[in-house]
Amino acid sequence: MTYAADAIHAETAYLAFHLHWNLSDLLDLEHHDRRRYVRETAALVERAERNG
């Protein structure tokens, strides 16, 4: 099963925006690692928004 290209684009854009990583580094991540970074980054963003 291949991972949807739209999802990969969304994940890499999200991480690049928040972490300022380059595309090749993001694409080198294994799928489960990239998804974990997305979850962890989202948690940090949500925490920062709650704490103003």
PDB file of N, CA, C and O in Angstrom:
ATOM      1  N   MET A   1       0.852  -1.184   0.000  1.00  0.00           N
ATOM      2  CA  MET A   1       0.000   0.000   0.000  1.00  0.00           C
ATOM      3  C   MET A   1       0.896   1.245   0.000  1.00  0.00           C
ATOM      4  O   MET A   1       1.815   1.353   0.783  1.00  0.00           O
ATOM      5  N   THR A   2       0.619   2.154  -0.887  1.00  0.00           N
ATOM      6  CA  THR A   2       1.389   3.391  -0.922  1.00  0.00           C
ATOM      7  C   THR A   2       0.649   4.473  -0.155  1.00  0.00           C
ATOM      8  O   THR A   2      -0.572   4.480  -0.073  1.00  0.00           O
ATOM      9  N   TYR A   3       1.424   5.365   0.396  1.00  0.00           N
ATOM     10  CA  TYR A   3       0.859   6.456   1.161  1.00  0.00           C
ATOM     11  C   TYR A   3       0.443   7.564   0.205  1.00  0.00           C
ATOM     12  O   TYR A   3       1.171   7.886  -0.725  1.00  0.00           O
ATOM     13  N   ALA A   4      -0.702   8.121   0.407  1.00  0.00           N
ATOM     14  CA  ALA A   4      -1.247   9.137  -0.499  1.00  0.00           C
ATOM     15  C   ALA A   4      -0.302  10.337  -0.624  1.00  0.00           C
ATOM     16  O   ALA A   4       0.193  10.862   0.365  1.00  0.00           O
ATOM     17  N   ALA A   5      -0.072  10.737  -1.861  1.00  0.00           N
ATOM     18  CA  ALA A   5       0.828  11.859  -2.126  1.00  0.00           C
ATOM     19  C   ALA A   5       0.349  13.136  -1.450  1.00  0.00           C
ATOM     20  O   ALA A   5       1.165  13.914  -0.945  1.00  0.00           O
ATOM     21  N   ASP A   6      -0.956  13.361  -1.420  1.00  0.00           N
ATOM     22  CA  ASP A   6      -1.482  14.564  -0.772  1.00  0.00           C
ATOM     23  C   ASP A   6      -1.129  14.593   0.711  1.00  0.00           C
ATOM     24  O   ASP A   6      -0.812  15.654   1.256  1.00  0.00           O
ATOM     25  N   ALA A   7      -1.179  13.455   1.361  1.00  0.00           N
ATOM     26  CA  ALA A   7      -0.846  13.389   2.786  1.00  0.00           C
ATOM     27  C   ALA A   7       0.635  13.671   3.009  1.00  0.00           C
ATOM     28  O   ALA A   7       1.007  14.375   3.953  1.00  0.00           O
ATOM     29  N   ILE A   8       1.484  13.138   2.148  1.00  0.00           N
ATOM     30  CA  ILE A   8       2.922  13.407   2.269  1.00  0.00           C
ATOM     31  C   ILE A   8       3.195  14.893   2.093  1.00  0.00           C
ATOM     32  O   ILE A   8       3.972  15.489   2.847  1.00  0.00           O
ATOM     33  N   HIS A   9       2.549  15.510   1.116  1.00  0.00           N
ATOM     34  CA  HIS A   9       2.725  16.950   0.908  1.00  0.00           C
ATOM     35  C   HIS A   9       2.258  17.746   2.124  1.00  0.00           C
ATOM     36  O   HIS A   9       2.932  18.693   2.549  1.00  0.00           O
ATOM     37  N   ALA A  10       1.135  17.374   2.684  1.00  0.00           N
ATOM     38  CA  ALA A  10       0.615  18.083   3.858  1.00  0.00           C
ATOM     39  C   ALA A  10       1.561  17.924   5.052  1.00  0.00           C
ATOM     40  O   ALA A  10       1.836  18.899   5.766  1.00  0.00           O
ATOM     41  N   GLU A  11       2.029  16.717   5.279  1.00  0.00           N
ATOM     42  CA  GLU A  11       2.946  16.483   6.401  1.00  0.00           C
ATOM     43  C   GLU A  11       4.248  17.250   6.239  1.00  0.00           C
ATOM     44  O   GLU A  11       4.714  17.899   7.185  1.00  0.00           O
ATOM     45  N   THR A  12       4.833  17.184   5.050  1.00  0.00           N
ATOM     46  CA  THR A  12       6.106  17.864   4.839  1.00  0.00           C
ATOM     47  C   THR A  12       5.949  19.383   4.906  1.00  0.00           C
ATOM     48  O   THR A  12       6.802  20.068   5.465  1.00  0.00           O
ATOM     49  N   ALA A  13       4.858  19.909   4.373  1.00  0.00           N
ATOM     50  CA  ALA A  13       4.627  21.355   4.453  1.00  0.00           C
ATOM     51  C   ALA A  13       4.459  21.795   5.906  1.00  0.00           C
ATOM     52  O   ALA A  13       5.013  22.824   6.320  1.00  0.00           O
ATOM     53  N   TYR A  14       3.718  21.031   6.667  1.00  0.00           N
ATOM     54  CA  TYR A  14       3.482  21.354   8.073  1.00  0.00           C
ATOM     55  C   TYR A  14       4.803  21.369   8.849  1.00  0.00           C
ATOM     56  O   TYR A  14       5.095  22.319   9.580  1.00  0.00           O
ATOM     57  N   LEU A  15       5.601  20.327   8.669  1.00  0.00           N
ATOM     58  CA  LEU A  15       6.870  20.251   9.388  1.00  0.00           C
ATOM     59  C   LEU A  15       7.862  21.299   8.900  1.00  0.00           C
ATOM     60  O   LEU A  15       8.580  21.899   9.712  1.00  0.00           O
ATOM     61  N   ALA A  16       7.915  21.526   7.609  1.00  0.00           N
ATOM     62  CA  ALA A  16       8.822  22.541   7.076  1.00  0.00           C
ATOM     63  C   ALA A  16       8.453  23.916   7.610  1.00  0.00           C
ATOM     64  O   ALA A  16       9.329  24.706   7.975  1.00  0.00           O
ATOM     65  N   PHE A  17       7.169  24.204   7.691  1.00  0.00           N
ATOM     66  CA  PHE A  17       6.703  25.499   8.184  1.00  0.00           C
ATOM     67  C   PHE A  17       7.085  25.703   9.648  1.00  0.00           C
ATOM     68  O   PHE A  17       7.594  26.754  10.035  1.00  0.00           O
ATOM     69  N   HIS A  18       6.837  24.701  10.464  1.00  0.00           N
ATOM     70  CA  HIS A  18       7.059  24.844  11.901  1.00  0.00           C
ATOM     71  C   HIS A  18       8.491  24.559  12.336  1.00  0.00           C
ATOM     72  O   HIS A  18       8.980  25.189  13.281  1.00  0.00           O
ATOM     73  N   LEU A  19       9.172  23.639  11.679  1.00  0.00           N
ATOM     74  CA  LEU A  19      10.511  23.241  12.111  1.00  0.00           C
ATOM     75  C   LEU A  19      11.619  23.761  11.214  1.00  0.00           C
ATOM     76  O   LEU A  19      12.790  23.657  11.554  1.00  0.00           O
ATOM     77  N   HIS A  20      11.237  24.289  10.047  1.00  0.00           N
ATOM     78  CA  HIS A  20      12.201  24.859   9.092  1.00  0.00           C
ATOM     79  C   HIS A  20      13.198  23.810   8.593  1.00  0.00           C
ATOM     80  O   HIS A  20      14.365  24.119   8.357  1.00  0.00           O
ATOM     81  N   TRP A  21      12.727  22.577   8.440  1.00  0.00           N
ATOM     82  CA  TRP A  21      13.559  21.514   7.876  1.00  0.00           C
ATOM     83  C   TRP A  21      13.414  21.552   6.371  1.00  0.00           C
ATOM     84  O   TRP A  21      12.383  21.946   5.837  1.00  0.00           O
ATOM     85  N   ASN A  22      14.449  21.111   5.675  1.00  0.00           N
ATOM     86  CA  ASN A  22      14.353  21.114   4.210  1.00  0.00           C
ATOM     87  C   ASN A  22      13.629  19.867   3.713  1.00  0.00           C
ATOM     88  O   ASN A  22      13.485  18.876   4.429  1.00  0.00           O
ATOM     89  N   LEU A  23      13.175  19.939   2.485  1.00  0.00           N
ATOM     90  CA  LEU A  23      12.341  18.891   1.903  1.00  0.00           C
ATOM     91  C   LEU A  23      13.051  17.540   1.858  1.00  0.00           C
ATOM     92  O   LEU A  23      12.459  16.517   2.193  1.00  0.00           O
ATOM     93  N   SER A  24      14.304  17.534   1.485  1.00  0.00           N
ATOM     94  CA  SER A  24      14.998  16.245   1.370  1.00  0.00           C
ATOM     95  C   SER A  24      15.119  15.557   2.725  1.00  0.00           C
ATOM     96  O   SER A  24      14.967  14.330   2.813  1.00  0.00           O
ATOM     97  N   ASP A  25      15.366  16.310   3.790  1.00  0.00           N
ATOM     98  CA  ASP A  25      15.421  15.708   5.128  1.00  0.00           C
ATOM     99  C   ASP A  25      14.058  15.154   5.532  1.00  0.00           C
ATOM    100  O   ASP A  25      13.972  14.077   6.121  1.00  0.00           O
ATOM    101  N   LEU A  26      13.007  15.882   5.228  1.00  0.00           N
ATOM    102  CA  LEU A  26      11.661  15.411   5.569  1.00  0.00           C
ATOM    103  C   LEU A  26      11.277  14.160   4.790  1.00  0.00           C
ATOM    104  O   LEU A  26      10.700  13.228   5.344  1.00  0.00           O
ATOM    105  N   LEU A  27      11.616  14.133   3.519  1.00  0.00           N
ATOM    106  CA  LEU A  27      11.284  12.975   2.701  1.00  0.00           C
ATOM    107  C   LEU A  27      12.134  11.757   3.038  1.00  0.00           C
ATOM    108  O   LEU A  27      11.736  10.624   2.774  1.00  0.00           O
ATOM    109  N   ASP A  28      13.296  11.979   3.642  1.00  0.00           N
ATOM    110  CA  ASP A  28      14.146  10.866   4.061  1.00  0.00           C
ATOM    111  C   ASP A  28      13.605  10.147   5.293  1.00  0.00           C
ATOM    112  O   ASP A  28      14.011   9.022   5.576  1.00  0.00           O
ATOM    113  N   LEU A  29      12.703  10.800   6.025  1.00  0.00           N
ATOM    114  CA  LEU A  29      12.135  10.167   7.213  1.00  0.00           C
ATOM    115  C   LEU A  29      11.249   8.992   6.826  1.00  0.00           C
ATOM    116  O   LEU A  29      10.554   9.030   5.812  1.00  0.00           O
ATOM    117  N   GLU A  30      11.267   7.967   7.657  1.00  0.00           N
ATOM    118  CA  GLU A  30      10.316   6.880   7.490  1.00  0.00           C
ATOM    119  C   GLU A  30       8.918   7.427   7.777  1.00  0.00           C
ATOM    120  O   GLU A  30       8.762   8.388   8.543  1.00  0.00           O
ATOM    121  N   HIS A  31       7.924   6.798   7.182  1.00  0.00           N
ATOM    122  CA  HIS A  31       6.546   7.276   7.339  1.00  0.00           C
ATOM    123  C   HIS A  31       6.157   7.411   8.812  1.00  0.00           C
ATOM    124  O   HIS A  31       5.634   8.452   9.234  1.00  0.00           O
ATOM    125  N   HIS A  32       6.404   6.378   9.608  1.00  0.00           N
ATOM    126  CA  HIS A  32       5.992   6.436  11.016  1.00  0.00           C
ATOM    127  C   HIS A  32       6.747   7.514  11.780  1.00  0.00           C
ATOM    128  O   HIS A  32       6.189   8.148  12.678  1.00  0.00           O
ATOM    129  N   ASP A  33       8.000   7.791  11.414  1.00  0.00           N
ATOM    130  CA  ASP A  33       8.753   8.863  12.072  1.00  0.00           C
ATOM    131  C   ASP A  33       8.186  10.233  11.697  1.00  0.00           C
ATOM    132  O   ASP A  33       8.027  11.110  12.555  1.00  0.00           O
ATOM    133  N   ARG A  34       7.868  10.406  10.411  1.00  0.00           N
ATOM    134  CA  ARG A  34       7.305  11.686   9.965  1.00  0.00           C
ATOM    135  C   ARG A  34       5.961  11.949  10.639  1.00  0.00           C
ATOM    136  O   ARG A  34       5.690  13.041  11.114  1.00  0.00           O
ATOM    137  N   ARG A  35       5.111  10.915  10.724  1.00  0.00           N
ATOM    138  CA  ARG A  35       3.817  11.060  11.399  1.00  0.00           C
ATOM    139  C   ARG A  35       4.009  11.407  12.870  1.00  0.00           C
ATOM    140  O   ARG A  35       3.273  12.221  13.416  1.00  0.00           O
ATOM    141  N   ARG A  36       4.999  10.826  13.517  1.00  0.00           N
ATOM    142  CA  ARG A  36       5.248  11.143  14.932  1.00  0.00           C
ATOM    143  C   ARG A  36       5.692  12.590  15.079  1.00  0.00           C
ATOM    144  O   ARG A  36       5.242  13.289  15.990  1.00  0.00           O
ATOM    145  N   TYR A  37       6.568  13.060  14.207  1.00  0.00           N
ATOM    146  CA  TYR A  37       6.975  14.465  14.263  1.00  0.00           C
ATOM    147  C   TYR A  37       5.781  15.393  14.039  1.00  0.00           C
ATOM    148  O   TYR A  37       5.686  16.442  14.677  1.00  0.00           O
ATOM    149  N   VAL A  38       4.884  15.023  13.157  1.00  0.00           N
ATOM    150  CA  VAL A  38       3.677  15.828  12.946  1.00  0.00           C
ATOM    151  C   VAL A  38       2.859  15.881  14.233  1.00  0.00           C
ATOM    152  O   VAL A  38       2.425  16.956  14.662  1.00  0.00           O
ATOM    153  N   ARG A  39       2.630  14.744  14.870  1.00  0.00           N
ATOM    154  CA  ARG A  39       1.848  14.715  16.117  1.00  0.00           C
ATOM    155  C   ARG A  39       2.517  15.527  17.217  1.00  0.00           C
ATOM    156  O   ARG A  39       1.856  16.316  17.909  1.00  0.00           O
ATOM    157  N   GLU A  40       3.815  15.349  17.378  1.00  0.00           N
ATOM    158  CA  GLU A  40       4.539  16.072  18.435  1.00  0.00           C
ATOM    159  C   GLU A  40       4.549  17.578  18.165  1.00  0.00           C
ATOM    160  O   GLU A  40       4.377  18.383  19.083  1.00  0.00           O
ATOM    161  N   THR A  41       4.762  17.953  16.912  1.00  0.00           N
ATOM    162  CA  THR A  41       4.761  19.375  16.565  1.00  0.00           C
ATOM    163  C   THR A  41       3.376  19.978  16.775  1.00  0.00           C
ATOM    164  O   THR A  41       3.252  21.086  17.313  1.00  0.00           O
ATOM    165  N   ALA A  42       2.335  19.260  16.383  1.00  0.00           N
ATOM    166  CA  ALA A  42       0.968  19.742  16.579  1.00  0.00           C
ATOM    167  C   ALA A  42       0.683  19.948  18.065  1.00  0.00           C
ATOM    168  O   ALA A  42       0.054  20.944  18.444  1.00  0.00           O
ATOM    169  N   ALA A  43       1.164  19.050  18.910  1.00  0.00           N
ATOM    170  CA  ALA A  43       0.957  19.196  20.350  1.00  0.00           C
ATOM    171  C   ALA A  43       1.658  20.449  20.870  1.00  0.00           C
ATOM    172  O   ALA A  43       1.106  21.178  21.699  1.00  0.00           O
ATOM    173  N   LEU A  44       2.856  20.711  20.381  1.00  0.00           N
ATOM    174  CA  LEU A  44       3.578  21.914  20.800  1.00  0.00           C
ATOM    175  C   LEU A  44       2.862  23.186  20.339  1.00  0.00           C
ATOM    176  O   LEU A  44       2.766  24.164  21.087  1.00  0.00           O
ATOM    177  N   VAL A  45       2.375  23.168  19.109  1.00  0.00           N
ATOM    178  CA  VAL A  45       1.654  24.330  18.567  1.00  0.00           C
ATOM    179  C   VAL A  45       0.382  24.575  19.377  1.00  0.00           C
ATOM    180  O   VAL A  45       0.092  25.715  19.758  1.00  0.00           O
ATOM    181  N   GLU A  46      -0.363  23.519  19.663  1.00  0.00           N
ATOM    182  CA  GLU A  46      -1.594  23.665  20.440  1.00  0.00           C
ATOM    183  C   GLU A  46      -1.304  24.191  21.837  1.00  0.00           C
ATOM    184  O   GLU A  46      -2.017  25.063  22.348  1.00  0.00           O
ATOM    185  N   ARG A  47      -0.255  23.679  22.465  1.00  0.00           N
ATOM    186  CA  ARG A  47       0.126  24.146  23.809  1.00  0.00           C
ATOM    187  C   ARG A  47       0.503  25.625  23.776  1.00  0.00           C
ATOM    188  O   ARG A  47       0.096  26.406  24.644  1.00  0.00           O
ATOM    189  N   ALA A  48       1.265  26.032  22.775  1.00  0.00           N
ATOM    190  CA  ALA A  48       1.663  27.434  22.652  1.00  0.00           C
ATOM    191  C   ALA A  48       0.457  28.337  22.427  1.00  0.00           C
ATOM    192  O   ALA A  48       0.381  29.438  22.988  1.00  0.00           O
ATOM    193  N   GLU A  49      -0.503  27.873  21.646  1.00  0.00           N
ATOM    194  CA  GLU A  49      -1.711  28.676  21.382  1.00  0.00           C
ATOM    195  C   GLU A  49      -2.563  28.810  22.653  1.00  0.00           C
ATOM    196  O   GLU A  49      -3.140  29.864  22.892  1.00  0.00           O
ATOM    197  N   ARG A  50      -2.645  27.766  23.438  1.00  0.00           N
ATOM    198  CA  ARG A  50      -3.405  27.840  24.697  1.00  0.00           C
ATOM    199  C   ARG A  50      -2.761  28.776  25.704  1.00  0.00           C
ATOM    200  O   ARG A  50      -3.446  29.466  26.441  1.00  0.00           O
ATOM    201  N   ASN A  51      -1.427  28.809  25.697  1.00  0.00           N
ATOM    202  CA  ASN A  51      -0.714  29.623  26.683  1.00  0.00           C
ATOM    203  C   ASN A  51      -0.425  31.036  26.193  1.00  0.00           C
ATOM    204  O   ASN A  51       0.163  31.824  26.925  1.00  0.00           O
ATOM    205  N   GLY A  52      -0.853  31.320  24.962  1.00  0.00           N
ATOM    206  CA  GLY A  52      -0.744  32.657  24.394  1.00  0.00           C
ATOM    207  C   GLY A  52       0.635  33.134  24.312  1.00  0.00           C
ATOM    208  O   GLY A  52       1.122  34.114  24.218  1.00  0.00           O
TER     209      GLY A  52
END
